[in-house]
Short mmCIF file of C-alpha atoms and ligand atoms in Angstrom, two decimals:
data_model
loop_
_atom_site.label_atom_id
_atom_site.label_comp_id
_atom_site.label_asym_id
_atom_site.label_seq_id
_atom_site.Cartn_x
_atom_site.Cartn_y
_atom_site.Cartn_z
CA MET A 297 200.32 -31.84 54.13
CA ASN A 298 203.56 -32.99 52.50
CA LYS A 299 204.82 -30.54 49.69
CA ASN A 300 207.31 -30.61 47.69
CA THR A 301 209.82 -28.54 48.49
CA ILE A 302 211.47 -27.92 45.11
CA THR A 303 211.60 -23.99 43.76
CA TRP A 304 213.67 -22.29 41.18
CA ILE A 305 216.60 -21.20 42.01
CA GLY A 306 216.95 -17.85 40.02
CA LYS A 307 215.06 -14.50 40.62
CA TRP A 308 214.09 -14.55 37.15
CA THR A 309 213.28 -18.09 36.16
CA PHE A 310 209.53 -18.49 36.83
CA ILE A 311 209.10 -15.63 34.57
CA LEU A 312 211.59 -17.17 31.94
CA ALA A 313 210.28 -20.42 32.03
CA ALA A 314 206.79 -19.51 32.13
CA ALA A 315 207.56 -17.28 29.24
CA GLY A 316 209.14 -19.95 27.64
CA SER A 317 206.03 -22.23 27.83
CA ALA A 318 203.84 -19.28 26.36
CA VAL A 319 206.42 -18.76 23.58
CA GLY A 320 206.21 -21.34 20.78
CA LEU A 321 204.74 -22.70 17.64
CA GLY A 322 201.77 -20.64 18.60
CA ASN A 323 203.49 -17.25 18.60
CA ILE A 324 205.87 -17.46 15.25
CA TRP A 325 203.80 -19.65 13.03
CA GLY A 326 200.40 -19.90 14.47
CA PHE A 327 200.10 -16.07 15.20
CA PRO A 328 201.06 -14.69 12.40
CA TYR A 329 199.15 -16.67 9.98
CA LYS A 330 196.13 -16.73 12.43
CA ALA A 331 196.29 -12.47 11.65
CA GLY A 332 197.04 -12.61 7.96
CA THR A 333 193.82 -14.59 7.04
CA ASN A 334 191.58 -12.66 9.70
CA GLY A 335 192.72 -8.97 8.31
CA GLY A 336 195.51 -7.92 10.78
CA GLY A 337 194.76 -5.24 13.05
CA ALA A 338 191.42 -6.05 13.95
CA PHE A 339 192.59 -9.62 15.10
CA VAL A 340 195.38 -8.01 17.18
CA LEU A 341 193.05 -6.18 18.93
CA ILE A 342 190.21 -8.60 19.83
CA TYR A 343 193.22 -10.77 20.61
CA LEU A 344 195.02 -8.23 23.21
CA GLY A 345 191.29 -7.89 24.87
CA CYS A 346 191.14 -11.70 25.04
CA ILE A 347 194.79 -12.11 26.69
CA PHE A 348 194.29 -9.43 29.42
CA MET A 349 190.29 -10.06 30.22
CA ILE A 350 190.26 -14.11 30.28
CA GLY A 351 193.98 -15.27 29.91
CA LEU A 352 195.44 -12.99 32.74
CA PRO A 353 193.09 -14.26 35.33
CA ILE A 354 193.33 -17.50 34.73
CA MET A 355 197.05 -17.15 34.27
CA MET A 356 196.77 -16.07 37.85
CA ALA A 357 194.25 -18.58 39.30
CA GLU A 358 196.56 -21.42 38.17
CA ILE A 359 199.46 -20.17 39.42
CA ILE A 360 197.41 -19.43 42.78
CA ILE A 361 196.67 -23.09 42.90
CA GLY A 362 199.91 -25.01 42.28
CA ARG A 363 201.81 -22.90 44.34
CA SER A 364 199.30 -22.57 47.18
CA ALA A 365 199.54 -26.87 46.87
CA ARG A 366 203.10 -26.99 45.84
CA LYS A 367 202.01 -30.00 43.83
CA SER A 368 201.87 -31.34 40.23
CA PRO A 369 198.47 -30.22 38.96
CA VAL A 370 196.14 -33.49 39.71
CA ASN A 371 197.25 -33.18 43.30
CA ALA A 372 197.24 -29.30 43.35
CA MET A 373 193.68 -29.27 42.38
CA LYS A 374 192.71 -32.03 45.06
CA ASN A 375 194.47 -30.58 47.99
CA GLY A 376 193.04 -26.89 47.09
CA ALA A 377 189.45 -28.34 46.90
CA ILE A 378 189.81 -30.24 49.81
CA GLU A 379 191.17 -27.08 52.15
CA SER A 380 188.56 -25.45 50.48
CA GLY A 381 185.71 -27.88 51.77
CA ALA A 382 184.88 -29.16 47.94
CA SER A 383 184.58 -32.01 46.27
CA PRO A 384 188.18 -34.04 45.69
CA LYS A 385 186.95 -34.82 42.49
CA TRP A 386 188.00 -31.49 41.29
CA GLN A 387 191.18 -33.46 40.64
CA ILE A 388 189.21 -34.27 36.84
CA VAL A 389 190.74 -30.98 35.74
CA GLY A 390 193.87 -31.78 36.61
CA TRP A 391 193.97 -35.31 34.67
CA GLY A 392 192.42 -33.51 31.92
CA GLY A 393 195.25 -31.22 31.88
CA LEU A 394 197.96 -34.52 32.11
CA LEU A 395 195.78 -35.57 28.69
CA SER A 396 196.07 -32.36 26.62
CA GLY A 397 199.57 -32.47 27.53
CA ILE A 398 200.60 -35.84 26.22
CA LEU A 399 198.11 -35.06 22.99
CA ILE A 400 199.71 -31.30 22.41
CA LEU A 401 202.95 -32.94 22.37
CA SER A 402 202.30 -35.72 20.15
CA PHE A 403 201.75 -33.07 17.26
CA TYR A 404 203.72 -30.24 18.65
CA SER A 405 206.88 -32.55 18.38
CA VAL A 406 205.73 -33.58 14.63
CA LEU A 407 205.47 -29.66 13.70
CA ALA A 408 208.80 -28.64 15.50
CA GLY A 409 210.66 -31.46 14.11
CA ILE A 410 209.76 -29.52 10.80
CA CYS A 411 211.52 -26.86 12.09
CA LEU A 412 214.22 -28.48 13.19
CA ASN A 413 214.43 -29.84 9.40
CA TYR A 414 213.88 -26.47 8.50
CA ILE A 415 217.23 -25.38 9.79
CA GLY A 416 218.93 -27.30 6.98
CA ILE A 417 216.70 -26.58 4.29
CA SER A 418 216.79 -22.79 4.44
CA ALA A 419 220.97 -23.35 4.60
CA GLY A 420 220.90 -24.77 1.37
CA ALA A 421 217.95 -23.35 -0.11
CA SER A 422 218.24 -21.72 -3.87
CA SER A 423 215.65 -19.88 -6.24
CA ALA A 424 215.90 -23.22 -8.10
CA MET A 425 213.83 -25.23 -6.45
CA SER A 426 210.36 -23.74 -5.20
CA SER A 427 209.71 -23.38 -2.00
CA VAL A 428 206.36 -25.43 -2.32
CA GLU A 429 208.50 -28.48 -3.70
CA GLU A 430 210.80 -27.94 -0.92
CA PHE A 431 208.06 -28.53 1.64
CA SER A 432 206.32 -31.19 0.21
CA ARG A 433 209.82 -33.10 -0.24
CA ALA A 434 210.37 -32.49 3.26
CA THR A 435 206.81 -34.19 4.65
CA ALA A 436 206.17 -36.58 1.54
CA SER A 437 208.44 -38.85 3.69
CA ALA A 438 207.07 -40.09 6.55
CA THR A 439 210.81 -41.49 7.86
CA ASN A 440 211.97 -38.21 7.19
CA LEU A 441 209.13 -36.82 9.77
CA LEU A 442 209.71 -39.46 11.74
CA PHE A 443 213.53 -38.90 12.26
CA TRP A 444 213.03 -35.32 13.37
CA HIS A 445 210.09 -36.18 15.49
CA THR A 446 212.29 -38.50 17.26
CA VAL A 447 214.87 -35.99 17.65
CA PHE A 448 212.88 -33.48 19.03
CA ILE A 449 211.05 -35.90 21.58
CA SER A 450 214.52 -37.22 22.43
CA LEU A 451 215.34 -33.58 23.73
CA ASN A 452 212.27 -33.43 25.63
CA ILE A 453 212.66 -36.40 27.35
CA PHE A 454 216.39 -35.84 28.65
CA ILE A 455 215.63 -32.29 29.76
CA ILE A 456 213.01 -33.41 31.78
CA ALA A 457 214.69 -36.32 32.98
CA TYR A 458 217.77 -34.31 34.65
CA GLY A 459 214.87 -32.51 36.89
CA VAL A 460 213.37 -29.33 37.70
CA ILE A 461 216.68 -27.55 38.27
CA SER A 462 219.14 -29.13 36.61
CA GLY A 463 217.24 -29.74 33.29
CA ILE A 464 214.30 -27.25 33.20
CA GLU A 465 216.16 -24.11 34.57
CA ARG A 466 219.22 -24.70 33.13
CA VAL A 467 217.90 -24.63 29.78
CA ILE A 468 215.76 -22.19 30.08
CA ASN A 469 218.00 -19.89 31.70
CA PHE A 470 220.24 -20.47 28.25
CA MET A 471 217.37 -20.65 25.98
CA MET A 472 215.19 -17.70 26.45
CA PRO A 473 218.13 -14.86 26.22
CA VAL A 474 219.27 -16.61 22.91
CA LEU A 475 215.27 -16.36 21.85
CA PHE A 476 215.01 -13.08 22.76
CA ILE A 477 217.98 -12.02 20.62
CA LEU A 478 217.14 -13.89 17.57
CA ILE A 479 213.63 -12.56 17.67
CA ILE A 480 215.26 -8.97 17.87
CA VAL A 481 217.73 -9.78 14.62
CA MET A 482 214.82 -11.14 12.78
CA VAL A 483 212.89 -8.29 12.94
CA LEU A 484 215.96 -5.86 12.34
CA ASN A 485 216.34 -8.19 9.09
CA ALA A 486 212.50 -7.15 8.55
CA MET A 487 213.41 -3.50 8.94
CA ILE A 488 216.28 -3.63 6.32
CA ASN A 489 215.05 -6.47 3.50
CA GLY A 490 211.73 -6.27 4.04
CA ASP A 491 208.34 -3.24 3.35
CA PHE A 492 208.43 -2.42 7.36
CA MET A 493 205.74 0.56 7.17
CA ARG A 494 203.38 -1.93 5.08
CA GLY A 495 204.03 -4.70 7.83
CA LEU A 496 203.53 -1.93 10.53
CA SER A 497 200.17 -0.86 9.08
CA PHE A 498 198.56 -4.41 8.57
CA MET A 499 199.39 -5.16 12.16
CA PHE A 500 198.16 -2.18 14.00
CA ALA A 501 195.58 -0.73 11.21
CA PRO A 502 192.39 -2.51 12.36
CA ASP A 503 190.07 -3.00 9.36
CA PHE A 504 187.07 -3.67 11.10
CA SER A 505 185.00 -4.93 7.95
CA GLN A 506 186.81 -8.38 8.19
CA VAL A 507 185.45 -8.94 11.40
CA THR A 508 183.02 -11.83 12.03
CA PRO A 509 182.17 -13.69 14.78
CA ALA A 510 184.58 -16.67 13.80
CA THR A 511 187.60 -13.67 14.03
CA PHE A 512 186.50 -13.14 17.78
CA LEU A 513 186.53 -17.15 18.57
CA SER A 514 189.63 -17.67 16.53
CA ALA A 515 191.56 -15.06 18.52
CA MET A 516 190.07 -16.58 22.16
CA GLY A 517 191.40 -19.82 21.04
CA GLN A 518 194.80 -18.48 20.40
CA ALA A 519 194.73 -16.70 23.16
CA PHE A 520 194.77 -19.53 25.27
CA PHE A 521 196.87 -21.73 23.65
CA SER A 522 199.28 -19.01 23.28
CA LEU A 523 199.26 -18.49 26.97
CA SER A 524 199.78 -22.29 27.67
CA LEU A 525 196.47 -22.25 29.94
CA GLY A 526 193.72 -24.66 30.89
CA MET A 527 195.74 -27.71 30.72
CA GLY A 528 198.43 -27.62 33.57
CA SER A 529 201.82 -26.10 32.59
CA ILE A 530 201.43 -23.01 33.92
CA MET A 531 200.25 -24.49 37.17
CA CYS A 532 202.95 -27.18 37.59
CA TYR A 533 205.60 -24.29 36.80
CA GLY A 534 203.73 -21.98 39.46
CA SER A 535 204.20 -25.11 41.93
CA TYR A 536 207.81 -23.90 41.85
CA MET A 537 207.64 -20.57 42.26
CA PRO A 538 209.26 -18.83 45.32
CA ASP A 539 207.08 -17.49 47.83
CA ASP A 540 208.04 -13.99 47.77
CA GLU A 541 207.46 -13.53 44.14
CA ASN A 542 204.31 -11.25 43.36
CA ILE A 543 201.76 -13.28 41.32
CA PHE A 544 200.39 -10.66 39.32
CA LYS A 545 203.30 -8.51 38.48
CA THR A 546 204.69 -11.84 37.08
CA SER A 547 201.68 -12.61 35.09
CA LEU A 548 201.33 -9.65 33.64
CA THR A 549 205.23 -9.87 32.56
CA VAL A 550 204.63 -13.36 31.42
CA ALA A 551 201.01 -12.56 29.38
CA GLY A 552 203.18 -9.10 28.05
CA LEU A 553 206.09 -11.04 26.75
CA ASP A 554 204.16 -13.36 25.07
CA THR A 555 202.04 -10.76 23.22
CA LEU A 556 205.18 -8.85 22.53
CA ILE A 557 207.02 -12.16 20.82
CA ALA A 558 203.96 -12.88 19.01
CA ILE A 559 203.76 -9.23 17.46
CA MET A 560 207.52 -9.03 16.77
CA ALA A 561 207.08 -12.28 15.06
CA GLY A 562 204.06 -10.61 12.91
CA LEU A 563 207.11 -7.88 12.34
CA ALA A 564 209.49 -10.36 11.52
CA ILE A 565 207.39 -11.96 8.82
CA PHE A 566 205.03 -9.39 6.88
CA PRO A 567 207.37 -7.22 6.08
CA ILE A 568 209.31 -9.50 4.41
CA ILE A 569 206.11 -11.34 2.87
CA PHE A 570 204.93 -7.67 1.38
CA ALA A 571 208.38 -7.41 -0.36
CA TYR A 572 208.95 -10.56 -1.73
CA GLY A 573 205.31 -10.10 -3.39
CA LEU A 574 203.69 -13.07 -1.29
CA ASP A 575 200.21 -13.45 0.28
CA ALA A 576 200.16 -12.50 3.83
CA ALA A 577 197.00 -15.05 4.01
CA SER A 578 198.54 -17.81 2.88
CA GLY A 579 197.57 -19.77 6.06
CA PRO A 580 199.43 -22.44 7.77
CA ASN A 581 202.31 -22.55 5.32
CA LEU A 582 203.14 -19.12 5.83
CA VAL A 583 206.49 -19.57 7.46
CA PHE A 584 207.51 -23.02 5.49
CA VAL A 585 206.54 -22.06 2.48
CA SER A 586 206.21 -18.15 1.73
CA MET A 587 209.21 -17.28 4.37
CA LEU A 588 211.58 -19.94 2.98
CA SER A 589 210.79 -18.39 -0.43
CA ALA A 590 211.81 -15.31 0.19
CA PHE A 591 214.69 -16.15 2.29
CA SER A 592 215.91 -17.79 -0.78
CA ASP A 593 215.87 -14.81 -2.71
CA MET A 594 217.11 -12.74 -0.21
CA PRO A 595 220.62 -11.51 0.53
CA PHE A 596 222.23 -14.05 3.22
CA GLY A 597 219.00 -15.62 3.12
CA ASN A 598 221.09 -19.17 3.37
CA LEU A 599 222.11 -17.71 6.94
CA LEU A 600 219.09 -15.49 8.05
CA GLY A 601 216.66 -18.63 7.04
CA PRO A 602 218.81 -20.91 9.30
CA VAL A 603 218.78 -18.10 12.02
CA PHE A 604 214.64 -18.17 11.86
CA PHE A 605 214.37 -21.83 11.83
CA ILE A 606 216.20 -22.04 14.96
CA LEU A 607 214.41 -19.44 16.53
CA LEU A 608 211.20 -21.18 15.60
CA SER A 609 213.23 -24.64 17.12
CA ILE A 610 214.14 -22.90 20.63
CA ALA A 611 210.52 -21.73 21.13
CA ALA A 612 208.77 -25.14 20.55
CA LEU A 613 211.16 -26.90 22.65
CA SER A 614 210.78 -24.43 25.71
CA SER A 615 206.95 -24.63 25.64
CA SER A 616 207.04 -28.69 24.79
CA ILE A 617 208.83 -29.26 27.74
CA SER A 618 206.16 -27.92 29.68
CA LEU A 619 203.80 -30.06 28.16
CA LEU A 620 205.74 -33.07 29.62
CA GLU A 621 206.93 -31.69 32.70
CA PRO A 622 202.83 -31.96 34.48
CA SER A 623 202.56 -35.24 34.09
CA VAL A 624 206.22 -36.53 34.65
CA ALA A 625 205.61 -34.44 38.01
CA TYR A 626 202.68 -36.40 38.78
CA PHE A 627 204.58 -39.90 38.49
CA ASP A 628 207.34 -38.88 40.29
CA GLU A 629 205.47 -37.27 43.46
CA GLU A 630 203.22 -40.17 43.85
CA LYS A 631 206.77 -42.51 43.48
CA ILE A 632 205.03 -44.44 40.75
CA VAL A 633 208.61 -44.62 38.64
CA SER A 634 211.33 -42.40 38.80
CA ARG A 635 211.67 -39.47 37.12
CA PRO A 636 213.96 -40.58 34.25
CA VAL A 637 211.73 -43.28 33.84
CA ALA A 638 208.74 -41.45 34.00
CA ALA A 639 210.07 -38.87 31.57
CA ILE A 640 210.83 -41.92 28.80
CA SER A 641 207.52 -43.75 29.03
CA LEU A 642 205.34 -40.69 28.75
CA GLY A 643 207.45 -39.28 26.07
CA PHE A 644 207.06 -42.60 24.40
CA ILE A 645 203.37 -42.32 24.42
CA ALA A 646 203.65 -39.11 23.02
CA TRP A 647 206.01 -40.25 20.34
CA LEU A 648 203.48 -43.08 19.27
CA LEU A 649 200.57 -40.83 19.11
CA GLY A 650 202.60 -38.16 17.32
CA ILE A 651 203.40 -41.13 14.43
CA GLY A 652 199.69 -40.66 13.32
CA SER A 653 200.34 -36.86 12.99
CA LEU A 654 203.14 -37.21 10.99
CA LEU A 655 201.25 -40.11 8.67
CA SER A 656 198.50 -37.09 7.78
CA PHE A 657 201.71 -35.09 5.68
CA ASN A 658 201.51 -38.44 3.82
CA LEU A 659 200.25 -41.89 3.75
CA TRP A 660 196.99 -41.00 5.82
CA SER A 661 196.45 -37.73 4.12
CA ASP A 662 193.24 -38.78 2.71
CA LYS A 663 192.26 -40.26 5.82
CA THR A 664 189.80 -38.55 8.20
CA PHE A 665 188.92 -39.01 11.90
CA ILE A 666 187.25 -35.84 13.24
CA ALA A 667 184.30 -33.84 11.68
CA GLY A 668 186.49 -34.71 8.02
CA LEU A 669 189.63 -33.49 9.51
CA ASP A 670 193.00 -35.52 9.16
CA PHE A 671 194.54 -36.76 12.60
CA LEU A 672 196.78 -33.98 13.27
CA GLY A 673 194.35 -31.49 12.69
CA SER A 674 191.67 -34.18 15.14
CA MET A 675 194.27 -34.22 17.63
CA ASP A 676 194.61 -30.35 17.45
CA PHE A 677 190.80 -29.63 17.26
CA ILE A 678 190.60 -31.89 20.58
CA THR A 679 193.13 -30.83 22.65
CA ASN A 680 192.61 -26.71 21.44
CA GLN A 681 189.35 -26.46 21.10
CA LEU A 682 187.95 -29.42 23.30
CA LEU A 683 190.03 -30.07 26.29
CA MET A 684 191.96 -26.47 27.03
CA PRO A 685 189.03 -24.34 27.14
CA LEU A 686 187.09 -26.61 29.39
CA GLY A 687 190.05 -26.73 31.63
CA GLY A 688 190.37 -23.10 31.65
CA MET A 689 186.87 -22.45 32.19
CA PHE A 690 187.04 -25.44 35.10
CA VAL A 691 189.91 -23.58 36.60
CA ALA A 692 188.38 -20.45 36.54
CA ILE A 693 184.90 -21.95 38.10
CA PHE A 694 187.13 -23.40 40.56
CA ALA A 695 189.27 -20.36 41.57
CA GLY A 696 186.08 -17.84 41.38
CA TRP A 697 183.75 -19.94 43.13
CA PHE A 698 184.91 -22.69 45.51
CA LEU A 699 188.84 -21.97 46.34
CA SER A 700 189.34 -20.54 50.13
CA THR A 701 189.88 -17.04 50.04
CA LYS A 702 192.23 -17.71 52.64
CA ILE A 703 194.60 -19.28 50.50
CA VAL A 704 194.20 -16.93 47.77
CA VAL A 705 194.67 -14.03 49.92
CA GLY A 706 197.64 -15.93 50.91
CA GLU A 707 199.17 -16.57 47.74
CA LEU A 708 198.20 -12.67 46.61
CA SER A 709 200.83 -10.56 48.51
CA GLU A 710 199.91 -8.65 51.36
CA GLY A 711 198.22 -4.88 50.50
CA GLN A 712 196.92 -6.33 47.07
CA GLU A 713 193.12 -5.61 48.04
CA LYS A 714 192.58 -3.59 44.69
CA VAL A 715 194.26 -6.59 42.45
CA PHE A 716 192.38 -9.58 44.56
CA ASN A 717 188.72 -7.93 44.02
CA ILE A 718 189.41 -6.90 40.34
CA TRP A 719 191.11 -10.72 39.94
CA LYS A 720 187.95 -12.10 41.78
CA PHE A 721 185.75 -10.06 39.41
CA PHE A 722 187.20 -11.04 36.50
CA ILE A 723 187.61 -14.68 37.16
CA LYS A 724 184.36 -14.98 39.08
CA PHE A 725 182.05 -13.71 36.43
CA VAL A 726 184.11 -12.66 33.26
CA SER A 727 186.32 -15.21 32.41
CA PRO A 728 184.02 -18.25 32.17
CA VAL A 729 181.12 -16.38 31.04
CA LEU A 730 183.51 -15.36 27.62
CA VAL A 731 185.16 -18.88 27.66
CA ALA A 732 182.02 -20.55 27.84
CA ALA A 733 180.27 -18.17 24.95
CA VAL A 734 183.25 -19.13 22.79
CA PHE A 735 183.27 -22.67 23.73
CA ILE A 736 179.45 -23.03 23.39
CA ASN A 737 179.93 -20.85 20.05
CA GLN A 738 182.78 -23.24 18.46
CA LEU A 739 180.90 -26.46 19.47
CA ILE A 740 177.35 -25.82 18.24
CA PRO A 741 178.22 -25.43 14.52
CA PHE A 742 180.69 -28.36 15.10
CA PHE A 743 178.15 -30.82 16.37
CA HIS A 744 175.69 -29.55 13.41
CA ASN A 745 178.31 -30.72 10.89
CA LEU A 746 178.95 -33.87 12.23
N1 LIG B 222 201.74 -21.81 24.37
C1 LIG B 222 202.43 -22.97 23.48
C2 LIG B 222 202.93 -22.01 21.96
O1 LIG B 222 201.84 -20.84 21.67
C3 LIG B 222 201.92 -24.16 22.70
C4 LIG B 222 201.58 -24.59 24.35
C5 LIG B 222 200.57 -24.84 24.58
C6 LIG B 222 202.60 -24.97 25.68
C7 LIG B 222 199.70 -25.43 25.98
C8 LIG B 222 201.93 -25.53 26.49
C9 LIG B 222 200.95 -25.89 26.96
O2 LIG B 222 203.09 -22.75 21.08
#
């Protein structure tokens, strides 16, 4: 079969690129606010369980499928199915992934655009203007949001158009070390300027009285989103992974790095929130409103604020390129159009859809689309709670029950029987059942409320 022959050049590139995809707004913006509103340590503990029991086996499955076919997710699913004697219709899972990627990119880019905008805002912030006013000023203007959304999508198109090696690999090798350094700077800042002990105990002392079934569901959804699973990004990056890399070890490293950075983001944020007497449970506005207010009162805040928002922007960019790449790779591979044209046209679709999300902050703030949610909320709901868990569940079912053992064993290196046996048990029984349980639990109340 005609496989593509592109593989990452650097020994660490797969890990950096997959970690780049995984570490994003979900870690630095989403994780801390969700931990903050779900009782801290107890949420963190359940989240860890989800990462290793559901996320890790599915991540391995995506890489196995991607690398064995060396094709974009649609064709990887199709080839894997055909070679295993299963129906080529399994490619629908790949198509669902492409759709999710474009939908997520559309609203992710609006949020990332706000992060870009905040680099300047935090540089000029003073205690004279409240951070709530700053936030509403930035988001009340549709043209302002449109500008930053356009800048962010253009960066993505540009990088992807350059290709896997000269585009993605090159920027990843530069951005990821910067990201690690900046997050360390922010944690050090929290040690100096924040109430670090209180931050630590908030993150690690579990208060189980706060745990409800909803905590469990929220932690699981977050684990999925955070590891970029169920929509083809990891499968696509896996198709570029050199043959001699060990899938289990790299997956473990990526999941570990993603978790480490989410926890570090919490340790960068909560000590500051406590020291400045702000509310840890303030929800989605935690970084844009609460952190901005802390920076405007902090020594060197006009320097540290921009550092924090550059960190967020880099994390967002290394994630968003992995949202666009699977569909561009498909267009490229099928020779539908050239890679640059594919990047521009698919990026344009995401850009257009993103306009609905940016209007949710202003002109459409009263308009509801799905279940009382605004446009951005609806996009988030469709992808995060419908398409991604469904995609992940089907990947698990496919890998556990249909994919030929020969393919799997060929991908997991020699002498890995133990890894194989444990993985097989999880991917067959544990991961899909847990995902299905969450999926059903999230949807039943949802359809009741319609
Ligand atoms: N994992 C990214 C984050 O945590 C989001 C993402 C989801 C990226 C799916 C790619 C694919 O922000």
